[in-house]
Structure formats: structure tokens, C-alpha cells
DNA sequence: TTGAAAGCGCTAACAA
DNA sequence: TTGTTAGCGCTTTCAA
């Protein structure tokens, strides 16, 4: 079988459309860009020529003069535990996409898998393919923010970036949940329930500020909690299950646990059930995120710290518009959380 | 807080680099593109100027003359049940990204959420932002293939596209697993085990050819299976669990089930356990995909039809290169499957 | 081995 | 309301 689908030899240009409709390139350009001062009759004629020729504007040419692409990059580091499969990220990304779409901008998602990817992605971002970027889950000491700076590309970060000493990251805009405050609410609730041995399953607090902040919130309330009651996991379901197991081994008498994400909490619930603990009678469980797909369908349903994740995504997009379009938008934003009581605590 | 990070007022151009290093634009261009016939000394001088100025080539300008972008779009429809969270897709996408990266090409992921997205994505694809596209999980009757045709963009489909009558989709390249053959192997295995009431949980066979083909494979072997033994689901874990439940209600005496994806199979196993059926003693279970994350960690481990999912992703990228770079590559490919025996059957 | 000049397809003054 | 003209920043002949 031969190649049947090949690129057309020459795509029609403005010039072709102009010739066909008997006007100048400028007029065609005006029609394409919906500029008002063109006679209706001419508009029709041009439109007709456009469809007949199957004309699609060459964005590279347009970009070259307007310096705008109408595209926004979303850059995500794909860690060992698949970011991609995380419902939190899915939800956040949906928010970003929707907000961008409502502004007529195209979201393009780029991944950073291997170290080699950095150079290529940096070239892409610096090459004028996009008007701005939203950046996620960067590792501490990541070179990307610095690259972004050099390039001079408007950017917004998902989550408060982890600072290296003397870093300039505070100059970057970000959107984050009130992780510390939310964690505090969660743990205070457990305390108010009369629980006395309150453990916590944390995220990778050396890698992500969200994890560090949630742990800090736990410690804010439980100033003198035993270190045995803290177990670090990786924001995956399996990680949550394993961490719960370790906690039970170490502290069989624990009567509550604050798990730093719903996904991990669902794993923890599984472990608790397998090990014969009743929830919430024996062990009260509070999660974090309030992802509908998870928190409402666990058994029992999860008491958890609510974040408006899709809203955070939208907010990130809006902040970015603030930086590309000079639309009114605050610099960085910390989104409030609230505790949602369900069955698990 | 004022905007601290703003785009540089003017990014350095070739011209700037040329002036700074005392050569012509052509020479700088040659250095950038690693052309051989430039004096080593000059190369150094130019390179130096480039780093000093922080010069990054303007891709739009380059594109305008070369007609190449070095970027490939991956377009995915986000169905109601999050494609994004499907480990199969995650794995396939990883294969595509890796293969592209090895060719120095940048993968950019676009989503098709809302109907409105079509026009924007079509503009993007037609606007010369990318050299080609890989397309996934299109709905039957999707307008995108037609748009791609009109645009004349090289494209490869993930999975055999579902034809509408009189459609031209056969002209498009695709990569697919041997769904029908694999399903046949799975069911034949169950038959060889002496199972007599073999049910199947299918994917959305009216939407995806993979689901239709796997069902066809089941029927190839079980010519006169009762329709009661077939239950349609949606390729999600929960869907698999529910379908299994329905099957058990209808046919309590079933002794085996072929589940058309590992994710659904893991749900089915959960249901079987909850309903007191032992696997494989009471009910033998075979899955499809052989995703390491799932098949090896279910209880019992899943006997399943293996597909080299990451390899399929890579293959898609290679096919696309065949269409954009005239690299040798076959037209469409059907990748063989094989049965992997583990504990569940 | 290097430079000059043309032109990719578009937008944006400026004139008409 | 429309057309003319001059670039945007790069690659690519062609000459030197």
C-alpha cells in the first residue's frame, strides 16, 4: 500500500484567497480576523473563496508578526509514580483546559520524562510556540523555572514551588490550596472526636510543598506526637495502603489517622479493613482533596478536607492570562479548604 | 505585588548574534543548524555570543521557511469515563513520547473535551503547529479524521478506526492489537480448562473497535453462547465490577469469565470475592492487556492476554515518521498478542 | 568558507 | 472601506 494520505503539495495562502475573491491580501486578512470595516458583500465573497480553497491560516506566519500563538503549555513532570493516573491531576488539568478553552486558547500538554527532555522542552517553550506556561510537580532544584526565567515566558506554578536556598522562586506566581490550614482542620476534628493516638500518612514531603505543609498542619495541632505515628508515602493508593500497614505494625493502638490524600486514604481504608479494624469505630480516618470519584465511593465514605481542585485549575489559567493578556488577576493565590464530614471520622 | 516576571521586551534575534560575533546572519544560522562548513574558530565565537545573549531561535520564523516544527500532536478524546486515568492509555502514551523523544521530536498532547474544542483543535492542527498527529479514542462518526484529511496533515490512529458507511478511514494508518485473535486465545484457554459456562464482560463495543473485536473473538470460539453470558461495560474498574455482578445475578452457575480489559478484570475479581466465589476454583478469569501495574498485583494474579502496549505506542510514532520523514515504515500494523498464564485461570 | 539578498505567509501602519 | 508597503526572524540559493 502506497502512502495515500500525503500533505498537499502547496497549501493555499492569503494570496490565493485574495486572487480568487478579487480583493487584496489585507482585506482577506481583515475578514479572517473579523475586523469590522469590511463590506458585507466582500466578506461573503472572501469567506466563499476560503472554504472553496480549504484555506487555513498559517500560524507560523501570523505568529511571526503578532507574537501570539493562542496556545498555552501545561508542563508536567512524570514522576515514577504516575502523575498521569492521579485523579487530582486529572481534575486540576480539566479546570485549566476549560478555563483556557473559554478564552479561546489551546492547552498543549508537555511531559518531562527523562533528563534529556529538558533541553527539548526548554527549546519548545522558548521557541515561541506558546504564550505562556503552567508548570506542575517540579522536583526540588528543578532547572525549569530558571529556564523559564531566562526565556522570559509568562508562567504560573501549580502548588507553591519548593525553594532552594537563595532561589528566586518567590517571584513566580502560583496557586496552591491551604494545605497547612486544611490539615489542621482535619486533625483538630479528630481531636474533638476524643481520639488520642492520631497517626498520619504523609506525602513525599521532601519533594512537594503540599506534603510538607500538610505534615506541618498535623504537627501544629499535635505538638508532641510521637514520630512513630508518622509514616511517609508517595501519594499513591498502594503507598497509602503500605504506610497504613506500617503504622499498624508500629502502633497497634492508634485510634485515628490523617491521610494526606484521598487516593492514599482509600488504600489505607483497604488495609484497615484487611487488618480487621472498623472505621470509624476503631480507627477514624480523614483524607485530603475531596475528589468525588474517591471520597464518595469508599466504604465508609471519606471524611476529608475539601479543595476545589477544578477551581484551582481554572484559577491557574486565569493567573496566566493576567500575565499574558494584562487581564486583571491576582499574583499568587492560596485557596481555602474546608472539612467535609462523611462516614470515616 | 507588581508583575515581577514579564516577557523581555525584545528577545535577541539572529541579527543580534551576528552583530555581536562579527559575522553574517547566514553564518550564525549555519552554526545553529550544525552545518559542517564553518571554521571552528568562528563556531566558538558564535556559540559564545549565543549563550551571552541567551538567544533562542524563533521557531515561527524557522517554521515559516522550513515548513517543519519538530512537534507531533497527540490528540485524545476525553470520554465520560476518564481516558486519562486509564493505565492502558498512560502506557501507550509513554511509548509514543519515548519514541518521539528519541527522534528529537516534541510530543504535545491536546484534548477534545467539549464539542467547541473541535474547531480550535482543527485550527491548531491545520495551522502548522505540528508536523503530524496521533489520534486516539475517537468516537464513531468523529469529524476529526475528515478535518485531518482536509488539512492534509500526516496522521496515525491508535486502534483501528470505527468506520461509518462509505467512510474513507481505511486510507488512514493505524496501529492496533490483535484483539480478535487475543480474545480467541483467552476463551480457548478457558475451554481447554474444561469450563462450560463461560461469560464475558465486554468494552463499549458500539464505540470502540477493540471492544467489538474482543467480543467477536469470544463469539468465534463460543458460537452458541447464550446472550445472557455477555455483559457490556465501559473499560473502567467500576464498570467491570458492576458487570460481573450483573452476570452473577443472571447466571449464578457461570464457571469462567473473559473480561475484555485488565482494569475491568480487577473490578470483576473484587465482585467475585465479595460474592464468595473462589478464583480460579469456582470461576476462572482471563483479562486483556497485561498491564504490569494491574495484572501482577491482583489477587490472584491475572491470567491475561498480553499486548506490548508501550511497543504499540512506539510503533505509532514510527508510522508517523514514515509519513512525515519518509523513513521506512509500514502502513498499518496489527500487533500480535499472547496469553500469559498466572493464577486466575 | 562566508555574505548578500530573496522570500516564507502573514499583519499593520499608512495612503488612497 | 480598501490597497500598498514594509517588515516579523529565519533559511537558502547564489556569488564571492
Coordinates of N, CA, C and O in Angstrom, one line a residue, chain B residues 73-214:
Chain B
X73 N 1.5 16.2 17.4 CA 0.4 16.3 18.3 C -0.2 14.9 18.6 O -0.2 14.1 17.8
X74 N -0.5 14.7 19.9 CA -1.2 13.5 20.3 C -2.6 14.0 20.7 O -2.7 14.8 21.6
X75 N -3.6 13.6 20.0 CA -5.0 14.1 20.2 C -5.8 13.0 20.8 O -5.9 11.9 20.3
X76 N -6.4 13.3 22.0 CA -7.2 12.3 22.7 C -8.6 12.9 23.0 O -8.7 14.0 23.5
X77 N -9.6 12.1 22.8 CA -10.9 12.5 23.2 C -11.0 12.1 24.6 O -10.7 11.0 25.0
X78 N -11.5 12.9 25.5 CA -11.7 12.6 26.9 C -13.1 12.2 27.1 O -14.0 13.0 27.1
X79 N -13.3 10.9 27.1 CA -14.7 10.4 27.3 C -15.2 10.6 28.7 O -14.5 11.1 29.5
X80 N -16.4 10.3 28.9 CA -17.0 10.5 30.2 C -16.2 9.7 31.3 O -15.9 10.2 32.3
X81 N -15.9 8.5 31.0 CA -15.0 7.8 31.9 C -13.6 8.1 31.5 O -13.1 7.8 30.4
X82 N -13.0 8.8 32.4 CA -11.7 9.4 32.1 C -10.6 8.6 31.4 O -10.0 7.8 32.1
X83 N -10.5 8.8 30.2 CA -9.4 8.2 29.4 C -8.1 8.4 30.1 O -7.2 7.5 30.2
X84 N -8.0 9.5 30.7 CA -6.8 10.0 31.3 C -6.3 9.1 32.4 O -5.1 8.9 32.6
X85 N -7.3 8.5 33.1 CA -6.9 7.7 34.2 C -6.7 6.2 33.9 O -6.4 5.4 34.7
X86 N -6.8 5.9 32.6 CA -6.7 4.6 32.2 C -5.2 4.2 32.0 O -4.5 4.8 31.3
X87 N -4.7 3.2 32.8 CA -3.3 2.8 32.7 C -2.9 2.4 31.3 O -1.7 2.5 31.0
X88 N -3.8 1.8 30.6 CA -3.5 1.4 29.2 C -3.1 2.7 28.4 O -2.0 2.7 27.7
X89 N -3.8 3.7 28.5 CA -3.5 4.9 27.8 C -2.2 5.5 28.3 O -1.4 6.0 27.5
X90 N -2.0 5.5 29.6 CA -0.8 6.0 30.1 C 0.4 5.3 29.5 O 1.4 6.0 29.2
X91 N 0.3 4.0 29.4 CA 1.4 3.2 28.9 C 1.6 3.5 27.4 O 2.8 3.6 26.9
X92 N 0.6 3.5 26.7 CA 0.6 3.8 25.2 C 1.3 5.1 25.0 O 2.2 5.3 24.2
X93 N 0.8 6.1 25.7 CA 1.3 7.5 25.6 C 2.8 7.5 25.9 O 3.6 8.2 25.3
X94 N 3.2 6.8 26.9 CA 4.6 6.7 27.3 C 5.5 6.2 26.1 O 6.5 6.8 25.8
X95 N 4.9 5.2 25.4 CA 5.7 4.6 24.3 C 5.8 5.7 23.2 O 6.9 5.9 22.6
X96 N 4.7 6.4 22.9 CA 4.8 7.4 21.9 C 5.8 8.5 22.3 O 6.6 8.9 21.4
X97 N 5.7 8.9 23.5 CA 6.6 10.0 23.9 C 8.1 9.6 23.8 O 8.9 10.3 23.3
X98 N 8.3 8.4 24.2 CA 9.7 7.9 24.2 C 10.2 7.8 22.8 O 11.4 8.2 22.4
X99 N 9.4 7.3 21.9 CA 9.9 7.1 20.5 C 10.1 8.5 19.9 O 11.1 8.7 19.2
X100 N 9.2 9.4 20.1 CA 9.3 10.7 19.6 C 10.6 11.4 20.1 O 11.4 12.0 19.4
X101 N 10.8 11.2 21.4 CA 11.9 11.9 22.0 C 13.2 11.4 21.4 O 14.2 12.1 21.2
X102 N 13.3 10.1 21.1 CA 14.5 9.5 20.6 C 14.7 10.1 19.2 O 15.9 10.0 18.7
X103 N 13.7 10.6 18.5 CA 13.9 11.2 17.2 C 14.0 12.7 17.4 O 13.9 13.4 16.4
X104 N 14.1 13.2 18.6 CA 14.2 14.6 18.9 C 13.0 15.4 18.6 O 13.0 16.6 18.5
X105 N 11.8 14.7 18.6 CA 10.6 15.4 18.3 C 9.8 15.6 19.7 O 9.9 14.8 20.6
X106 N 9.1 16.7 19.7 CA 8.4 17.0 20.9 C 6.9 16.6 20.8 O 6.3 16.9 19.8
X107 N 6.4 15.8 21.7 CA 5.0 15.4 21.7 C 4.2 16.5 22.5 O 4.6 16.9 23.6
X108 N 3.2 16.9 21.9 CA 2.3 17.8 22.5 C 0.9 17.2 22.5 O 0.4 16.7 21.5
X109 N 0.3 17.2 23.7 CA -0.9 16.5 23.9 C -2.1 17.5 23.9 O -2.1 18.5 24.6
X110 N -3.1 17.2 23.1 CA -4.3 18.0 23.0 C -5.5 17.2 23.4 O -5.6 16.0 23.1
X111 N -6.4 17.9 24.1 CA -7.6 17.2 24.4 C -8.8 17.7 23.7 O -8.9 18.9 23.5
X112 N -9.8 16.8 23.5 CA -11.0 17.2 22.9 C -12.1 16.9 24.0 O -12.6 15.8 24.1
X113 N -12.4 17.9 24.7 CA -13.5 17.7 25.8 C -14.8 18.0 25.2 O -15.7 17.2 25.2
X114 N -15.0 19.3 24.9 CA -16.3 19.8 24.5 C -16.4 19.8 23.0 O -15.4 19.9 22.3
X115 N -17.6 19.9 22.5 CA -17.8 20.0 21.1 C -17.1 21.2 20.5 O -16.6 21.2 19.4
X116 N -17.1 22.3 21.3 CA -16.5 23.5 20.8 C -15.0 23.3 20.6 O -14.4 24.1 19.8
X117 N -14.4 22.3 21.2 CA -13.0 22.2 21.1 C -12.6 21.8 19.7 O -11.4 22.0 19.3
X118 N -13.5 21.2 18.9 CA -13.1 20.7 17.6 C -12.5 21.8 16.7 O -11.5 21.6 16.1
X119 N -13.2 22.9 16.6 CA -12.8 23.9 15.7 C -11.4 24.4 16.2 O -10.5 24.6 15.3
X120 N -11.2 24.6 17.4 CA -9.9 25.1 17.9 C -8.8 24.1 17.6 O -7.7 24.5 17.2
X121 N -9.1 22.9 17.9 CA -8.1 21.9 17.7 C -7.8 21.7 16.2 O -6.6 21.6 15.8
X122 N -8.8 21.8 15.4 CA -8.6 21.7 14.0 C -7.7 22.9 13.5 O -6.8 22.7 12.7
X123 N -8.0 24.1 14.0 CA -7.2 25.2 13.6 C -5.8 25.0 14.0 O -4.8 25.4 13.3
X124 N -5.6 24.4 15.2 CA -4.3 24.2 15.7 C -3.5 23.3 14.8 O -2.4 23.5 14.4
X125 N -4.2 22.1 14.5 CA -3.5 21.1 13.7 C -3.3 21.6 12.3 O -2.3 21.3 11.7
X126 N -4.2 22.4 11.8 CA -4.1 22.9 10.4 C -3.2 24.1 10.3 O -2.7 24.5 9.3
X127 N -2.9 24.7 11.5 CA -2.1 26.0 11.5 C -0.6 25.8 11.4 O 0.1 26.7 11.4
X128 N -0.2 24.5 11.2 CA 1.2 24.3 11.0 C 2.0 24.3 12.3 O 3.2 24.4 12.3
X129 N 1.3 24.1 13.4 CA 2.0 24.0 14.7 C 2.7 22.7 14.9 O 3.6 22.5 15.7
X130 N 2.3 21.7 14.1 CA 2.9 20.3 14.3 C 3.1 19.7 12.9 O 2.4 20.1 11.9
X131 N 4.0 18.7 12.9 CA 4.3 18.0 11.6 C 3.4 16.8 11.4 O 3.3 16.3 10.3
X132 N 2.7 16.4 12.4 CA 1.8 15.3 12.2 C 1.0 15.0 13.5 O 1.2 15.8 14.5
X133 N 0.1 14.0 13.5 CA -0.7 13.8 14.7 C -1.0 12.3 14.9 O -1.1 11.6 13.9
X134 N -1.1 12.0 16.1 CA -1.5 10.7 16.5 C -2.9 10.9 17.2 O -3.0 11.7 18.1
X135 N -3.8 10.1 16.8 CA -5.2 10.3 17.2 C -5.8 9.1 17.9 O -5.6 8.0 17.5
X136 N -6.5 9.4 19.0 CA -7.0 8.3 19.9 C -8.4 8.3 20.2 O -9.0 9.4 20.3
X137 N -9.0 7.2 20.4 CA -10.3 7.0 21.0 C -11.3 8.0 20.4 O -12.0 8.7 21.2
X138 N -11.3 8.1 19.1 CA -12.3 9.0 18.5 C -13.6 8.3 18.6 O -13.7 7.1 18.6
X139 N -14.6 9.1 18.7 CA -16.0 8.5 18.8 C -16.4 8.2 17.3 O -15.9 8.8 16.4
X140 N -17.3 7.2 17.2 CA -17.7 6.9 15.9 C -18.4 8.1 15.2 O -19.1 8.9 15.9
X141 N -18.1 8.3 14.0 CA -18.6 9.5 13.3 C -17.9 10.7 13.6 O -18.4 11.8 13.4
X142 N -16.8 10.6 14.3 CA -16.0 11.8 14.7 C -15.6 12.6 13.4 O -15.2 12.0 12.4
X143 N -15.6 13.9 13.6 CA -15.3 14.8 12.4 C -13.8 14.9 12.2 O -13.4 15.5 11.2
X144 N -13.1 14.5 13.2 CA -11.6 14.8 13.2 C -10.9 14.2 12.0 O -10.1 14.9 11.3
X145 N -11.1 13.0 11.7 CA -10.4 12.4 10.6 C -10.6 13.1 9.3 O -9.7 13.4 8.5
X146 N -11.8 13.5 9.1 CA -12.2 14.3 7.9 C -11.4 15.7 7.9 O -10.9 16.1 6.9
X147 N -11.4 16.3 9.0 CA -10.6 17.5 9.2 C -9.2 17.3 8.8 O -8.5 18.1 8.1
X148 N -8.6 16.3 9.4 CA -7.2 15.9 9.2 C -7.0 15.8 7.7 O -6.0 16.2 7.2
X149 N -7.9 15.1 7.0 CA -7.8 14.9 5.6 C -7.7 16.2 4.9 O -6.9 16.5 4.0
X150 N -8.7 17.1 5.2 CA -8.8 18.4 4.5 C -7.5 19.2 4.7 O -7.0 19.8 3.8
X151 N -7.0 19.1 5.9 CA -5.8 19.8 6.3 C -4.6 19.3 5.6 O -3.6 20.0 5.3
X152 N -4.7 17.9 5.3 CA -3.5 17.3 4.7 C -2.4 17.0 5.7 O -1.2 17.1 5.3
X153 N -2.8 16.8 6.9 CA -1.7 16.5 7.9 C -1.5 15.0 8.1 O -2.4 14.2 8.2
X154 N -0.2 14.6 8.1 CA 0.1 13.2 8.3 C -0.5 12.7 9.6 O -0.3 13.4 10.6
X155 N -1.1 11.6 9.6 CA -1.7 11.1 10.9 C -1.7 9.6 11.0 O -1.6 8.9 10.0
X156 N -1.7 9.2 12.3 CA -1.8 7.8 12.6 C -2.8 7.6 13.7 O -2.8 8.4 14.6
X157 N -3.6 6.6 13.5 CA -4.6 6.4 14.5 C -4.3 5.3 15.5 O -3.6 4.3 15.2
X158 N -4.7 5.5 16.7 CA -4.5 4.5 17.8 C -5.7 3.6 17.8 O -6.8 4.0 18.2
X159 N -5.6 2.3 17.4 CA -6.7 1.5 17.3 C -7.3 1.6 15.9 O -7.4 2.7 15.4
X160 N -7.8 0.5 15.4 CA -8.5 0.6 14.1 C -9.7 1.5 14.2 O -10.5 1.4 15.0
X161 N -9.7 2.5 13.3 CA -10.8 3.5 13.5 C -12.2 2.8 13.1 O -12.2 1.9 12.3
X162 N -13.2 3.3 13.8 CA -14.5 2.7 13.5 C -15.0 3.4 12.2 O -15.1 4.6 12.1
X163 N -15.5 2.6 11.3 CA -15.9 3.1 10.0 C -17.4 3.5 10.1 O -18.2 2.8 10.6
X164 N -17.6 4.6 9.5 CA -19.0 4.9 9.1 C -19.2 4.3 7.7 O -18.2 4.2 7.0
X165 N -20.4 4.1 7.3 CA -20.6 3.6 5.9 C -20.0 4.6 4.9 O -20.2 5.8 5.0
X166 N -19.3 4.0 3.9 CA -18.8 4.9 2.9 C -17.7 5.8 3.4 O -17.3 6.7 2.7
X167 N -17.1 5.5 4.5 CA -16.1 6.3 5.1 C -14.8 6.0 4.4 O -14.6 5.0 3.8
X168 N -13.9 7.0 4.5 CA -12.6 6.9 3.9 C -11.5 6.5 4.9 O -10.3 6.6 4.6
X169 N -12.0 6.0 6.0 CA -11.0 5.8 7.1 C -10.0 4.7 6.8 O -8.9 4.7 7.3
X170 N -10.3 3.9 5.8 CA -9.3 2.8 5.5 C -8.0 3.4 4.9 O -7.0 2.8 4.8
X171 N -8.1 4.7 4.5 CA -6.9 5.3 4.0 C -6.0 5.7 5.1 O -4.8 6.0 4.8
X172 N -6.4 5.7 6.3 CA -5.6 6.2 7.4 C -4.8 5.0 8.0 O -5.3 3.9 8.1
X173 N -3.6 5.4 8.4 CA -2.7 4.4 9.1 C -3.2 4.2 10.5 O -3.7 5.1 11.1
X174 N -3.1 3.0 11.0 CA -3.4 2.8 12.4 C -2.5 1.6 13.0 O -1.9 0.9 12.2
X175 N -2.4 1.6 14.3 CA -1.8 0.5 15.0 C -2.8 -0.1 15.9 O -3.5 0.7 16.6
X176 N -2.9 -1.4 15.9 CA -3.9 -2.0 16.7 C -3.4 -3.3 17.3 O -2.5 -3.9 16.6
X177 N -3.9 -3.8 18.4 CA -3.5 -5.1 18.8 C -4.4 -6.1 18.1 O -5.4 -5.8 17.5
X178 N -4.0 -7.4 18.2 CA -4.8 -8.4 17.6 C -5.9 -8.8 18.5 O -5.9 -9.8 19.2
X179 N -6.9 -7.9 18.6 CA -7.9 -8.0 19.6 C -8.8 -9.3 19.5 O -9.0 -10.0 20.4
X180 N -9.1 -9.6 18.2 CA -10.0 -10.7 18.0 C -9.2 -12.0 18.3 O -9.7 -12.9 18.9
X181 N -8.0 -12.1 17.7 CA -7.1 -13.3 18.0 C -6.8 -13.5 19.4 O -6.9 -14.6 20.0
X182 N -6.5 -12.4 20.1 CA -6.2 -12.5 21.5 C -7.4 -13.0 22.3 O -7.3 -13.9 23.2
X183 N -8.6 -12.5 22.0 CA -9.8 -12.9 22.7 C -10.0 -14.4 22.5 O -10.4 -15.1 23.4
X184 N -9.8 -14.8 21.2 CA -9.9 -16.2 20.9 C -9.0 -17.1 21.8 O -9.4 -18.1 22.4
X185 N -7.8 -16.7 21.9 CA -6.8 -17.4 22.7 C -7.3 -17.5 24.1 O -7.2 -18.6 24.8
X186 N -7.8 -16.4 24.6 CA -8.3 -16.4 26.0 C -9.4 -17.4 26.2 O -9.4 -18.2 27.2
X187 N -10.4 -17.3 25.3 CA -11.6 -18.1 25.5 C -11.2 -19.6 25.3 O -11.7 -20.5 26.0
X188 N -10.4 -19.8 24.3 CA -10.0 -21.2 24.0 C -9.3 -21.8 25.3 O -9.5 -23.0 25.6
X189 N -8.5 -21.0 25.9 CA -7.8 -21.4 27.1 C -8.9 -21.9 28.2 O -8.7 -22.9 28.8
X190 N -9.9 -21.1 28.3 CA -10.9 -21.4 29.3 C -11.6 -22.7 28.9 O -11.9 -23.5 29.8
X191 N -11.9 -22.8 27.6 CA -12.5 -24.1 27.2 C -11.6 -25.3 27.5 O -12.0 -26.3 28.0
X192 N -10.3 -25.1 27.2 CA -9.4 -26.2 27.4 C -9.3 -26.6 28.9 O -8.8 -27.6 29.3
X193 N -9.7 -25.6 29.8 CA -9.7 -25.9 31.2 C -10.9 -26.7 31.6 O -11.1 -27.0 32.8
X194 N -11.8 -26.9 30.6 CA -13.0 -27.6 30.9 C -14.1 -26.8 31.4 O -15.2 -27.3 31.8
X195 N -14.0 -25.5 31.3 CA -15.1 -24.6 31.7 C -16.3 -24.7 30.7 O -16.1 -24.8 29.5
X196 N -17.5 -24.6 31.2 CA -18.6 -24.9 30.4 C -19.6 -23.7 30.3 O -20.4 -23.6 29.4
X197 N -19.5 -22.9 31.3 CA -20.4 -21.7 31.3 C -19.5 -20.5 31.3 O -19.2 -19.9 32.4
X198 N -19.0 -20.1 30.1 CA -18.0 -19.0 30.0 C -18.7 -17.7 29.6 O -19.3 -17.6 28.6
X199 N -18.6 -16.7 30.6 CA -19.2 -15.4 30.3 C -18.2 -14.5 29.8 O -17.0 -14.8 29.7
X200 N -18.7 -13.3 29.4 CA -17.7 -12.3 29.0 C -18.2 -10.9 29.4 O -19.4 -10.6 29.4
X201 N -17.3 -10.1 29.9 CA -17.5 -8.7 30.2 C -16.9 -7.9 29.0 O -15.7 -8.0 28.8
X202 N -17.6 -7.2 28.3 CA -17.1 -6.5 27.1 C -16.9 -5.0 27.4 O -17.3 -4.5 28.3
X203 N -16.1 -4.4 26.4 CA -16.0 -3.0 26.4 C -17.2 -2.4 25.7 O -18.1 -3.1 25.3
X204 N -17.1 -1.1 25.5 CA -18.2 -0.4 24.8 C -18.1 -0.7 23.3 O -17.6 0.1 22.5
X205 N -18.7 -1.8 22.9 CA -18.4 -2.3 21.5 C -19.1 -1.5 20.4 O -18.8 -1.7 19.3
X206 N -20.0 -0.7 20.8 CA -20.6 0.2 19.8 C -19.7 1.5 19.6 O -20.0 2.2 18.7
X207 N -18.8 1.6 20.5 CA -17.9 2.9 20.4 C -16.5 2.6 20.0 O -15.8 3.4 19.4
X208 N -16.0 1.4 20.3 CA -14.6 1.1 20.0 C -14.4 -0.2 19.4 O -15.0 -1.2 19.8
X209 N -13.6 -0.2 18.3 CA -13.4 -1.4 17.6 C -12.7 -2.5 18.5 O -12.9 -3.7 18.3
X210 N -11.9 -2.0 19.4 CA -11.2 -3.0 20.2 C -12.2 -3.8 21.0 O -12.1 -5.1 21.1
X211 N -13.2 -3.2 21.5 CA -14.2 -3.9 22.3 C -15.0 -4.8 21.4 O -15.3 -6.0 21.7
X212 N -15.4 -4.3 20.2 CA -16.1 -5.1 19.2 C -15.3 -6.4 18.8 O -15.9 -7.5 18.7
X213 N -14.0 -6.1 18.6 CA -13.2 -7.2 18.1 C -13.0 -8.3 19.2 O -13.0 -9.5 18.9
X214 N -12.9 -7.9 20.4 CA -12.7 -8.8 21.5 C -14.0 -9.7 21.7 O -13.9 -10.9 22.0

